[in-house]
Coordinates of C-alpha atoms and ligand atoms in Angstrom, one line a residue:
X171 CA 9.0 -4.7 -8.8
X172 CA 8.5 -7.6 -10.8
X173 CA 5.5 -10.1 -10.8
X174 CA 6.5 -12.8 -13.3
X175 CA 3.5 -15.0 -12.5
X176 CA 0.6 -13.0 -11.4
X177 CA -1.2 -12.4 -8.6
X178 CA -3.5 -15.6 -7.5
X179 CA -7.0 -15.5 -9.0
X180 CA -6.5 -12.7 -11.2
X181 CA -5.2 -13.3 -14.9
X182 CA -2.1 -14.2 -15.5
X183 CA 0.7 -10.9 -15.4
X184 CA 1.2 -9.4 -18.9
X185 CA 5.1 -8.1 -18.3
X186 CA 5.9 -5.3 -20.4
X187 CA 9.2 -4.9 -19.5
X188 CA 10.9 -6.4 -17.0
X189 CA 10.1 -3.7 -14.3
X190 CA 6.2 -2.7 -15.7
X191 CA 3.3 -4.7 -14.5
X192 CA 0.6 -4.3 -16.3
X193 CA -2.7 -4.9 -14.8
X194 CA -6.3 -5.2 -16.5
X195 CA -8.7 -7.3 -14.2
X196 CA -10.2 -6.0 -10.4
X197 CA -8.9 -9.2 -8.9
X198 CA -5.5 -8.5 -9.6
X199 CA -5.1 -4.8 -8.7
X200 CA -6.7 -6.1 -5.3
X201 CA -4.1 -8.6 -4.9
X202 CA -1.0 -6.5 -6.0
X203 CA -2.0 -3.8 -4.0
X204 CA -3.0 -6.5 -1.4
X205 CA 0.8 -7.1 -1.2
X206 CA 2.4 -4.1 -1.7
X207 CA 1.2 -3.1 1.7
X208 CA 1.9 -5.7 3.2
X209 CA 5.2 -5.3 2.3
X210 CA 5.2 -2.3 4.0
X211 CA 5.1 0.3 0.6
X212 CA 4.1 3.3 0.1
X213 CA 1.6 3.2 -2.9
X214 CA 0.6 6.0 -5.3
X215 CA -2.4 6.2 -7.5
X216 CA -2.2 8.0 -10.9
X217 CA -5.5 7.8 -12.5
X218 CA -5.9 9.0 -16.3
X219 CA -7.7 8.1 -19.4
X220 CA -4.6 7.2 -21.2
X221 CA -3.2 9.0 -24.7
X222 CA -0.6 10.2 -21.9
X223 CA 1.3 13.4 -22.3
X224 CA 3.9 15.6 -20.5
X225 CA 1.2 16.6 -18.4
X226 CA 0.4 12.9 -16.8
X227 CA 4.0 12.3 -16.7
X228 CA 4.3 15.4 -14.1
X229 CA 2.3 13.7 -12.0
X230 CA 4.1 10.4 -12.5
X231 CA 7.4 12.0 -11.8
X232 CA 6.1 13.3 -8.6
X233 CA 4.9 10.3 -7.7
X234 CA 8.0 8.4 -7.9
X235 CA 9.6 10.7 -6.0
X236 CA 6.9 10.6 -2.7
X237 CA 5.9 7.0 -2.6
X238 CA 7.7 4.0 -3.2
X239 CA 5.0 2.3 -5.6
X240 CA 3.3 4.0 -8.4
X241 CA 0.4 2.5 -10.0
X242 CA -1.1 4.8 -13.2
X243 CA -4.7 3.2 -14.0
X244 CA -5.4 3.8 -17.8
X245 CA -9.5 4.0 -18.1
X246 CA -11.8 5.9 -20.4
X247 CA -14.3 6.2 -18.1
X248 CA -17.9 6.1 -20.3
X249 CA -19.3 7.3 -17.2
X250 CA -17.9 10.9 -17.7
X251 CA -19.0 11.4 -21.5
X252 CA -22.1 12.6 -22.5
X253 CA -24.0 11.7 -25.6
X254 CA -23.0 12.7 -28.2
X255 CA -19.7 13.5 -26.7
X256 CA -16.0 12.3 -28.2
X257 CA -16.1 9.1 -25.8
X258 CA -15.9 6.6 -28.9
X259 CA -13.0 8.7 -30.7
X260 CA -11.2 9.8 -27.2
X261 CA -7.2 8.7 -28.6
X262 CA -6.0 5.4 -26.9
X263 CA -2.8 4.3 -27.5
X264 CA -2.1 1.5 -24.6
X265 CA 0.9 0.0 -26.1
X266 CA 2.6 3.6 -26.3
X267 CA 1.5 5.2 -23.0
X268 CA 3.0 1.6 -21.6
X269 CA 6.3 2.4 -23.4
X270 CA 6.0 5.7 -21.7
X271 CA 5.4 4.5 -18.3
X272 CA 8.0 1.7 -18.5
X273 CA 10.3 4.2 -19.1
X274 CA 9.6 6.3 -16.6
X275 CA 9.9 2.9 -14.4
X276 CA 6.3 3.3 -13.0
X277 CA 5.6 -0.2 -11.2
X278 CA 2.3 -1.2 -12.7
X279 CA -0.6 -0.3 -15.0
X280 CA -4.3 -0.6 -14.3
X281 CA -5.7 -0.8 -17.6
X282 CA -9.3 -2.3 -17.2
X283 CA -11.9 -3.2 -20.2
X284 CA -15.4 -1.0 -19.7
X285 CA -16.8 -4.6 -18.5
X286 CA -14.5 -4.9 -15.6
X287 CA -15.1 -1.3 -13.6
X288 CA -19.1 -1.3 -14.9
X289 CA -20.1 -5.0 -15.3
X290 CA -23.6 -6.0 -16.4
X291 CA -25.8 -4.8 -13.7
X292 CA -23.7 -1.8 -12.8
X293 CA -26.2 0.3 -11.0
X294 CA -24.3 2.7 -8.0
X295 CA -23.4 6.3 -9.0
X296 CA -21.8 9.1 -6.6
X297 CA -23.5 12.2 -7.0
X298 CA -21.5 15.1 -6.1
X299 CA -22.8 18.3 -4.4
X300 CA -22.6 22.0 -5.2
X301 CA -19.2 22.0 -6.5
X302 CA -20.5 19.9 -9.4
X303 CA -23.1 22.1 -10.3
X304 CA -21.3 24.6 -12.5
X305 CA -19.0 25.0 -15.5
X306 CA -18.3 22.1 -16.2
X307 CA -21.2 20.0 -14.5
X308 CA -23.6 22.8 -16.2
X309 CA -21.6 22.2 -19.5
X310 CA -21.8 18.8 -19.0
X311 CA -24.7 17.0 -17.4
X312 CA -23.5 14.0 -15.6
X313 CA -20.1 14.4 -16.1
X314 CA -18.9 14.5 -12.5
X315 CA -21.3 11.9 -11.6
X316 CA -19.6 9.4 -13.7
X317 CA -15.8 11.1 -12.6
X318 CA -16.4 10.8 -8.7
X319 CA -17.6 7.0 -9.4
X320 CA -14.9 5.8 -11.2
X321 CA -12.0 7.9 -8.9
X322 CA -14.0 6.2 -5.6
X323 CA -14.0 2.8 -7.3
X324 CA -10.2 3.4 -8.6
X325 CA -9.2 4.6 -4.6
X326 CA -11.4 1.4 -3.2
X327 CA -9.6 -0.8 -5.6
X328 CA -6.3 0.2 -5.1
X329 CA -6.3 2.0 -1.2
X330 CA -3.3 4.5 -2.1
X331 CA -1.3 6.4 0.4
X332 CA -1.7 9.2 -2.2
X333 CA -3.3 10.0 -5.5
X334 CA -1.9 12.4 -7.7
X335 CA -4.2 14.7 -10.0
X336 CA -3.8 17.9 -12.4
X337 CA -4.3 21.4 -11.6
X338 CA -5.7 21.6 -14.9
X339 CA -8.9 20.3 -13.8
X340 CA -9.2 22.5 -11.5
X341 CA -13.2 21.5 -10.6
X342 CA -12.6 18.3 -10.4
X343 CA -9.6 18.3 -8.1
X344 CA -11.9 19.8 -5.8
X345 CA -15.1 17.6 -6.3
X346 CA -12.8 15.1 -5.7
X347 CA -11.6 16.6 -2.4
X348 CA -14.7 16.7 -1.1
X349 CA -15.6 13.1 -2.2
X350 CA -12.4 12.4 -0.2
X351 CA -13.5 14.4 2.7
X352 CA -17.4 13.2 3.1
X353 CA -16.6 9.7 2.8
X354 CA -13.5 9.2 4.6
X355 CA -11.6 7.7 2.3
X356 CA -8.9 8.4 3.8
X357 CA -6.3 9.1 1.3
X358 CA -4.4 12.2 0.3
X359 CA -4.4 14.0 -2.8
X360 CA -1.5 15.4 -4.3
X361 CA -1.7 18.1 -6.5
X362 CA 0.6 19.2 -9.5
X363 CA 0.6 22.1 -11.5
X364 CA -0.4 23.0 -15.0
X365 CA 2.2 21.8 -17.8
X366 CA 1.8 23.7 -20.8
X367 CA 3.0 23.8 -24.8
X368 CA 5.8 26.2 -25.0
X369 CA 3.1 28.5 -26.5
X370 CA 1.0 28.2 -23.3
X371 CA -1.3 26.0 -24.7
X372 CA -2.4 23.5 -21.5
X373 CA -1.6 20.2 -22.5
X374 CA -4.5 17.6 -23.3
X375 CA -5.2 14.5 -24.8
X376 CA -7.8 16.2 -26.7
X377 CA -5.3 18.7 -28.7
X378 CA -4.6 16.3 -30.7
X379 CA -8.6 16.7 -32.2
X380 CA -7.1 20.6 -33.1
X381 CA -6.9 21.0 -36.8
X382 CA -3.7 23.4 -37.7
X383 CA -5.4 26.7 -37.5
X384 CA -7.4 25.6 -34.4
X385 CA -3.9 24.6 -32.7
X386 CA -2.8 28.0 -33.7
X387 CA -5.6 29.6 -32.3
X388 CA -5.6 27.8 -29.3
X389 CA -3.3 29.4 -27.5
X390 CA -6.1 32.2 -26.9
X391 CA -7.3 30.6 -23.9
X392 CA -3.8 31.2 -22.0
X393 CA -3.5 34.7 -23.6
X394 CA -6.9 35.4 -21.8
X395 CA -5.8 33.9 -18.3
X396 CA -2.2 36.0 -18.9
X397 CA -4.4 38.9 -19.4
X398 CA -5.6 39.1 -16.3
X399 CA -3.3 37.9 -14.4
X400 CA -1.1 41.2 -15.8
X401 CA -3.9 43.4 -14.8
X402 CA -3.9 41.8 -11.4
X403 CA -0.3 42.5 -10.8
X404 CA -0.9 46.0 -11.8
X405 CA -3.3 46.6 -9.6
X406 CA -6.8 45.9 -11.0
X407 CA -8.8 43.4 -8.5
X408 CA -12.3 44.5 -9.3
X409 CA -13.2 41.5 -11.1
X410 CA -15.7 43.3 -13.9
X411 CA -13.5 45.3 -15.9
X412 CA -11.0 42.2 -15.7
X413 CA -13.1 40.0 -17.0
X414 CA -14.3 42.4 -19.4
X415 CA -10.8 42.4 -20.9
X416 CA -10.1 39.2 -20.9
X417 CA -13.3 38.2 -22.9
X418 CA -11.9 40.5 -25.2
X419 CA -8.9 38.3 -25.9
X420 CA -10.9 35.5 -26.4
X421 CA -13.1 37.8 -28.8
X422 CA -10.1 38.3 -31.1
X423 CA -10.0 35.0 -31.9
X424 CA -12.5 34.1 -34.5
X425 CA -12.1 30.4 -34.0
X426 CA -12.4 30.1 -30.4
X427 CA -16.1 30.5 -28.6
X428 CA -16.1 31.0 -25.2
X429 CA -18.5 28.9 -23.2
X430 CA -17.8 30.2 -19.2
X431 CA -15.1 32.7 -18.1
X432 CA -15.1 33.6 -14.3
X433 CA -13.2 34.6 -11.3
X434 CA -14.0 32.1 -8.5
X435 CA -13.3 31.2 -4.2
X436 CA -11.2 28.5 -5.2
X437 CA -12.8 26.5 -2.3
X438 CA -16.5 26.4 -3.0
X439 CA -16.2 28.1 -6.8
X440 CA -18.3 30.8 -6.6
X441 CA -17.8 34.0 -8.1
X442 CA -16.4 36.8 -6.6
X443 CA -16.7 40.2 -7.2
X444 CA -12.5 41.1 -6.3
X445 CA -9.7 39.3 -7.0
X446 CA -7.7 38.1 -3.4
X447 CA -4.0 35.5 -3.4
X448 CA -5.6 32.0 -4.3
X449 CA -8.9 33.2 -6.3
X450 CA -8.8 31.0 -9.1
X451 CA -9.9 32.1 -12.9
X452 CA -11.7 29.4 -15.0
X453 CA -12.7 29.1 -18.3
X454 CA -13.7 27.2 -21.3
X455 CA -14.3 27.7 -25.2
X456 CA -14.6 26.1 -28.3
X457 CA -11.9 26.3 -30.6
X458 CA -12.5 25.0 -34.0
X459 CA -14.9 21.8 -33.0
X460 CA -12.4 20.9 -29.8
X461 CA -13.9 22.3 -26.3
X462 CA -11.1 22.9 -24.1
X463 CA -10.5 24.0 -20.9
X464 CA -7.9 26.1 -18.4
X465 CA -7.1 27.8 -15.4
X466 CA -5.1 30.1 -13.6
X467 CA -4.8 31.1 -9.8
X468 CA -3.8 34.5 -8.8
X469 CA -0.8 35.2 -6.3
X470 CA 1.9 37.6 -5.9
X471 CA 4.6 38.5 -9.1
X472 CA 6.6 35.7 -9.5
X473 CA 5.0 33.0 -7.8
X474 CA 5.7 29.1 -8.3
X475 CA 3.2 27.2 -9.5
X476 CA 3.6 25.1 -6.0
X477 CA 2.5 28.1 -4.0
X478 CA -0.4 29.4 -6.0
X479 CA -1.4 26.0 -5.7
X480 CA -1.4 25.9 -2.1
X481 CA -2.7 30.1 -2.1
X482 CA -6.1 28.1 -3.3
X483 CA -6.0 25.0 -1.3
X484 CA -5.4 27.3 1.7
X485 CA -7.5 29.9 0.4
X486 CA -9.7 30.2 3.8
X487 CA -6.5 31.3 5.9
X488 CA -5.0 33.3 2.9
X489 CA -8.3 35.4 2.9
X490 CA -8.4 35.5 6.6
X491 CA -4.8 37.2 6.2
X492 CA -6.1 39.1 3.7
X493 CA -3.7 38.3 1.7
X494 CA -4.3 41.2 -1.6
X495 CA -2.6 41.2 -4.8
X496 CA -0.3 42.9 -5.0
X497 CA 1.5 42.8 -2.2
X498 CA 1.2 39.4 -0.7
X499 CA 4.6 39.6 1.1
X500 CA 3.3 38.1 4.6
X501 CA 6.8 36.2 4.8
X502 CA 4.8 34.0 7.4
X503 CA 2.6 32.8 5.2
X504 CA 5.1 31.5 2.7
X505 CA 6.8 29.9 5.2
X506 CA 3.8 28.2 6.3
X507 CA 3.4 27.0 2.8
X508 CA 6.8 26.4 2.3
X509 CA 7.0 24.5 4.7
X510 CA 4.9 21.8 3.5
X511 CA 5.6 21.9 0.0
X512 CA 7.4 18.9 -0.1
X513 CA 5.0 16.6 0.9
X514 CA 2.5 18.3 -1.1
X515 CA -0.1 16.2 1.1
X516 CA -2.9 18.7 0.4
X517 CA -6.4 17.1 1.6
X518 CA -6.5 16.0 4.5
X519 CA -3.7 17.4 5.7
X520 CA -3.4 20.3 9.0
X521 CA -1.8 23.2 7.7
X522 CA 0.9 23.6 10.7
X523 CA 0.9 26.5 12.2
X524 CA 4.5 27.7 11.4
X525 CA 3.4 30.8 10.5
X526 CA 2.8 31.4 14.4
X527 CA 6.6 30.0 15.5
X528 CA 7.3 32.6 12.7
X529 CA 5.3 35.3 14.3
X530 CA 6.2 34.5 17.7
X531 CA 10.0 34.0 17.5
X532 CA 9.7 37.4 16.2
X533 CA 7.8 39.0 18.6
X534 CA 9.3 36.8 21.9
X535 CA 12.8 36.2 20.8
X536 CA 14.1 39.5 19.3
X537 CA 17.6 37.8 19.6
X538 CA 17.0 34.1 18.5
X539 CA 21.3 33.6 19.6
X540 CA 20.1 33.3 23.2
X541 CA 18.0 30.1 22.1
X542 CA 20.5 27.2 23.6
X543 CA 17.6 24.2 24.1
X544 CA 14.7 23.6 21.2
X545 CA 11.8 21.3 22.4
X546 CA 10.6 19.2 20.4
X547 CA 7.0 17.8 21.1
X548 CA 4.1 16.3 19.5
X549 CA 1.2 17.7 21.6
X550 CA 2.3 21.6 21.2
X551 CA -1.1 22.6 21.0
X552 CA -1.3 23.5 17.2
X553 CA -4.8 25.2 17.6
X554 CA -4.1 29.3 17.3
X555 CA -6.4 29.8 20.0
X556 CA -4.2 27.6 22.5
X557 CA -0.7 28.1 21.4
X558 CA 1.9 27.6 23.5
X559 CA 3.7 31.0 22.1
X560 CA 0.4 32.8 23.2
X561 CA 1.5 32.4 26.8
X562 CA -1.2 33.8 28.8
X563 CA -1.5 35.0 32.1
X564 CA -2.0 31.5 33.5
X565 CA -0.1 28.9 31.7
X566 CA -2.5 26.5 29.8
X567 CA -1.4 22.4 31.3
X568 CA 0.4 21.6 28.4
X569 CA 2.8 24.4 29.4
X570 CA 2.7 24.4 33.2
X571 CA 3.7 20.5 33.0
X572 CA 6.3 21.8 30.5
X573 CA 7.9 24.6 32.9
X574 CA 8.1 22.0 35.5
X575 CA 10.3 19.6 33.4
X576 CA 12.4 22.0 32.9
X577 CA 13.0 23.7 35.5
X578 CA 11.7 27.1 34.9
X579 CA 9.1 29.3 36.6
X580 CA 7.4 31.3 33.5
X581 CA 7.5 31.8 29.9
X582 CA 9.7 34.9 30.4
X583 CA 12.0 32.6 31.9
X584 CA 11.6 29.8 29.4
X585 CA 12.5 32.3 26.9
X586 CA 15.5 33.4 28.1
X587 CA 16.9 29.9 26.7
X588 CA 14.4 27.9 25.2
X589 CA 12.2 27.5 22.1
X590 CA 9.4 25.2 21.5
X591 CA 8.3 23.7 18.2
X592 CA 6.7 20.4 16.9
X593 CA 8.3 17.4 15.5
X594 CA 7.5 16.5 11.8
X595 CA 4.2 18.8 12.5
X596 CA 1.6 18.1 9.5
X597 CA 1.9 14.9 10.0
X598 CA 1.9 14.0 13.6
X599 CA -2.0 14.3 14.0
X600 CA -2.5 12.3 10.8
X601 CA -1.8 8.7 9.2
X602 CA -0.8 6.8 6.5
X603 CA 1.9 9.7 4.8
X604 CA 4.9 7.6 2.6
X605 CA 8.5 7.8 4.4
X606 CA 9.6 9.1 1.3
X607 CA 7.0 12.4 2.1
X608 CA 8.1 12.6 6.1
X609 CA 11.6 12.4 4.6
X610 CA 11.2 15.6 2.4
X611 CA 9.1 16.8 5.7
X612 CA 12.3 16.7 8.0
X613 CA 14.5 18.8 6.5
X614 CA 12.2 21.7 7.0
X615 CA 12.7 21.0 11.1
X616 CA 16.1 20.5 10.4
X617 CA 16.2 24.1 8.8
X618 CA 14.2 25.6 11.6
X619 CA 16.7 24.0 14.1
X620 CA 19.1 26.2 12.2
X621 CA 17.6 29.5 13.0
X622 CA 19.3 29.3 16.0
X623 CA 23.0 29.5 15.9
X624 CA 24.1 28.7 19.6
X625 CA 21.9 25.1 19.6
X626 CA 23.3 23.5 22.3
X627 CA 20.5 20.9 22.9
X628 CA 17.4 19.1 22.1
X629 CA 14.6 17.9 24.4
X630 CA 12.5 15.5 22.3
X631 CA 8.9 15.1 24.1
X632 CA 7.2 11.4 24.0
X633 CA 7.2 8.5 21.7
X634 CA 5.8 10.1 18.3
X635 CA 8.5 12.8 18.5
X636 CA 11.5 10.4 19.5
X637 CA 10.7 7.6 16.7
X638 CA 9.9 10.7 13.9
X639 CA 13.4 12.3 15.1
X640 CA 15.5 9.3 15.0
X641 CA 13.8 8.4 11.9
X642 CA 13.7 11.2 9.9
X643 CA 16.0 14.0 11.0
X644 CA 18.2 11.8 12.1
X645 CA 18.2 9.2 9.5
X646 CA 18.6 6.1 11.6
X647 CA 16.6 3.0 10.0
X648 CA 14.1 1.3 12.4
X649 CA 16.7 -1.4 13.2
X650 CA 19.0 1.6 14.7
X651 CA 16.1 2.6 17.2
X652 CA 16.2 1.4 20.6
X653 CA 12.7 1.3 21.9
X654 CA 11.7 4.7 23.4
X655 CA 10.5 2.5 26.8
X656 CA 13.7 0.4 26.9
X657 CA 15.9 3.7 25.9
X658 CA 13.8 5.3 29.0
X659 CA 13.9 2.4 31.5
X660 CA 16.8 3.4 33.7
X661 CA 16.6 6.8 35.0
X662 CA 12.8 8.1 32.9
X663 CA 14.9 10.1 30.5
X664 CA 17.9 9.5 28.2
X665 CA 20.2 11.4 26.1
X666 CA 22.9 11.3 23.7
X667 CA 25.6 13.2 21.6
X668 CA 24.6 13.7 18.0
X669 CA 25.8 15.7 15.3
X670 CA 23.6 17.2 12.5
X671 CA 25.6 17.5 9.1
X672 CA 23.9 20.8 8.1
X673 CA 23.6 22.6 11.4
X674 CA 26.8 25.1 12.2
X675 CA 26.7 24.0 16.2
X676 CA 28.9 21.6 17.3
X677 CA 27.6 18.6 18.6
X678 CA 24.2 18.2 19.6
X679 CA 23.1 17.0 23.5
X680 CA 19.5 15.1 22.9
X681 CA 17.8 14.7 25.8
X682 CA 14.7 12.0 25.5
X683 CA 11.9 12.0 27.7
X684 CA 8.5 11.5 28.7
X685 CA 5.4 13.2 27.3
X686 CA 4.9 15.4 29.9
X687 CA 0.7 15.2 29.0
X688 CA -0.1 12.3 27.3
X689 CA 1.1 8.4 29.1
X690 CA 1.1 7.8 32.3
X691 CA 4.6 7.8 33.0
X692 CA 6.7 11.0 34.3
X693 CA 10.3 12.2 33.4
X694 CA 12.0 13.4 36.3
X695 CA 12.8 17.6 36.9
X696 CA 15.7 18.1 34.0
X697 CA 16.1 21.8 35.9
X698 CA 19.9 20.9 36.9
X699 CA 20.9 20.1 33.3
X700 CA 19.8 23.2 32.1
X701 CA 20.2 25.2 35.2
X702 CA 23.6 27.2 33.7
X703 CA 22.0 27.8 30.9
X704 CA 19.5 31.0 31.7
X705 CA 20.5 34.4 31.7
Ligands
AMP252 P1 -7.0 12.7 -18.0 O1 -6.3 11.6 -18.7 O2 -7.4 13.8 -18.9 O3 -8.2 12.2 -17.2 O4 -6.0 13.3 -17.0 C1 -5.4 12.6 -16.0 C2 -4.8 13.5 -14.9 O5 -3.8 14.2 -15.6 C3 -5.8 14.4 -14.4 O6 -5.6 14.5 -13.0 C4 -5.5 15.7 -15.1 O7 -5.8 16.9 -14.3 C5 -4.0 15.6 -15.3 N1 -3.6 16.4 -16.4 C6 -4.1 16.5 -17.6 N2 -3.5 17.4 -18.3 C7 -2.6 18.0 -17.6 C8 -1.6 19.1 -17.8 N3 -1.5 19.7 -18.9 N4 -0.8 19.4 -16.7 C9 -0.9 18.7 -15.5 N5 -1.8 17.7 -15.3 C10 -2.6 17.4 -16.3

């Protein structure tokens, strides 16, 4: 996206290329971003400090695949350095990390002077909580004080759909998650996984401080996390002895000086005393004159980095599961993750609860073949304690309206044909997520459709579901959509034939109707369409 003269009342655009905007005053990021929502885009934020690497680009390249603007602000933030800290010899290299960006064909740069985020008479700090109070806020006075500032001004100046940070600051992602969370900003945070030198070296601006032999003996800070990350997969969870060994790694390093090593809840960072899926190893050391940092999150063997990231931004319902290591083979729970991988979405989103269709199909429909009609609504209550799948004695509203539209008695009867599941579920209670995201978000319902080989029809529940199913799963562009009330207007419900590329049934029989909870307006009994269908 080009703009060749600037935005009005900011300074002129500096093109870099033709596709690159590069940005450097407040007033101009506030117009661009101004009118890239109100062009209906999808905006990402990518914040950094510049002297880009692999590592920023990861989150770049994510970005450009989930939103349909990226914006990468560039900002040594004095706020974040100490005295007597590296902030006047922190690299900066603006004209290369714009090469880089332009390449990558990231929309627009945010690359303000130290004037234009903290002008003369700058005087309004955020002042995180507990989270900020160790490792590297002990290591660091003030640090995350001046990091939470600039991130809430970067977020106010450019209101992103989503902002995309590292794994590798692992304290900070979740200070910043809880700035999110306590002041309603409102966006979501995506966040990406460690990239790392082919010697496991974590990648950051400051390696390039390491002399030779401190590059060399860098790498002691991954051996140490690999360390006990093998002991951990062979069975050792007591966390003592495992950081015991690990220091030891870090002792055989006569260059490197460890400042903190610890095993912490991922969630509020304190120490624990056993290692469970998504506890989260930290440390930090001084190797040569360069401090550096790392991390590493525990999960089963073989684990992508994607879901030991979500094992510790789920960590409360992976410990509720008690979810040990070895052995974390709950198959539900990496669907649940799995199922949201895509959109990555991680802070304010609602986990769904997949793990309980999981659970359920298996415990209600031992033979998922007699499933001929899937539901698919928006107001399935996704709270455990209320689930539609926990079918009590007496059917809970949402269920008892349900029975009724459809013409069965009980949920041994609605069994007998039927399953019930939730349209493009993380996102239904929530606001604000890219297409590009709900696009990645579909396929998962499109693969859970196919668990069930004799499909023969789909009952779409209410306005959310209809738009979210015609949009996404079934790929039509908003033009395509007939209103859901006009669609309705003639009889109070509405179908059609549609066939889904990927699903092995023949054509599909959707069947739109009312909410049968939320609106005021009814669908009428569908009992006789599905009346052959039972037993
Ligand atoms: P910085 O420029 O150091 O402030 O980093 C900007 C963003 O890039 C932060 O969200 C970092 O966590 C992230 N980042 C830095 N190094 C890496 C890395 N090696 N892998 C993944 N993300 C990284």
């Amino acid at each position: 996206m080009a703009f060749p003269d600037g935005a009005p009342g900011g300074r002129r655009a500096q093109p870099t290329t033709m596709n690159t905007r590069l940005m450097t005053s407040v007033s101009e990021i506030q117009t661009y971003t101004r009118d890239v929502r109100a062009n209906g885009r999808s905006l990402a934020l990518v914040p950094t400090m510049g002297a880009l690497h692999e590592g920023h680009l990861s989150l770049v390249r994510r970005a450009k695949q989930q939103c349909d603007t990226v914006l990468v602000s560039i900002f040594v933030n004095p706020a974040q350095f100490g005295p007597g800290e590296d902030f006047d010899r922190y690299p900066r290299n603006l004209e290369k990390d714009t090469q880089l960006l332009s390449s990558l064909n990231v929309d627009s740069i945010f690359a303000p002077s130290q004037e234009e985020i903290f002008p003369p008479g700058f005087e309004t700090y955020v002042v995180p909580g507990k989270l900020a109070s160790s490792f590297e806020g002990a290591s660091r006075a003030g640090h995350f004080r001046g990091v939470s500032t600039v991130v809430l001004k970067l977020l106010n100046l450019a209101q992103p759909d989503l902002a995309y940070f590292g794994q590798k600051d692992f304290q900070q992602v979740q200070i910043i998650r809880k700035l999110v969370e306590d002041l309603s900003l409102g966006v979501r945070l995506v966040i990406c996984p460690i990239v790392r030198e082919p010697d496991g070296l974590a990648l950051s601006s400051r390696n390039a401080y390491l002399s030779p032999e401190a590059r060399h003996a860098a790498q002691v800070l991954h051996r140490c996390l690999l360390r006990g990350e093998t002991l951990v997969h062979a069975g050792e969870v007591d966390v003592k002895p495992l950081l015991k060994e690990m220091r030891q790694v870090v002792e055989t390093e006569p260059l490197a000086k460890l400042d903190y090593l610890a095993i912490v809840n991922p969630a509020h960072l304190a120490p624990v005393e056993r290692v469970t899926a998504g506890a989260v190893a930290l440390v930090a050391a001084r190797v040569g004159t360069v401090r550096l940092i790392d991390n590493l999150i525990f999960g089963p063997p073989g684990a992508s980095p994607e879901l030991l990231l979500q094992l510790a931004f789920t960590s409360q319902p992976v410990m509720d599961l008690g979810a040990r290591i070895p052995g974390l083979e709950t198959e539900a729970l990496r669907r649940r993750i799995e199922a949201c991988r895509d959109c990555a979405a991680i802070s304010s989103v609602l986990i769904p609860p997949r793990e309980f269709l999981a659970k359920y199909l298996k415990r209600d429909y031992p033979d998922l073949n007699r499933v001929r009609v899937v539901v698919i609504g928006r107001d399935a209550p996704m709270d455990s304690d209320h689930y539609f799948y926990q079918h009590p004695e007496k059917p809970a509203s949402f269920s008892a309206e349900l029975y009724k539209l459809l013409g069965v008695e009980s949920f041994q009867e609605f069994k007998e044909a039927f399953a019930l599941t939730d349209a493009l579920r993380c996102h239904v209670v929530s606001y604000r997520v890219p297409e590009k995201a709900l696009t990645y978000c579909a396929r998962h319902l499109r693969e859970e459709l196919m668990s069930f080989p004799n499909l023969q029809s789909i009952v779409v529940l209410g306005p959310d579901a209809y738009l979210q199913f015609q949009r996404f799963v079934l790929g039509r562009s908003p033009g395509e959509i007939k209103p859901f009330e006009e669609l309705l207007k003639a009889q109070g419900w509405a179908q059609e034939e549609v066939r889904l590329p990927d699903l092995k049934a023949g054509p599909l029989r959707m069947i739109y109707c009312y909410h049968p909870m939320t609106g005021y307006k009814h669908s009428p009994s569908l009992a006789s369409l599905f009346q052959s269908l039972s037993h």
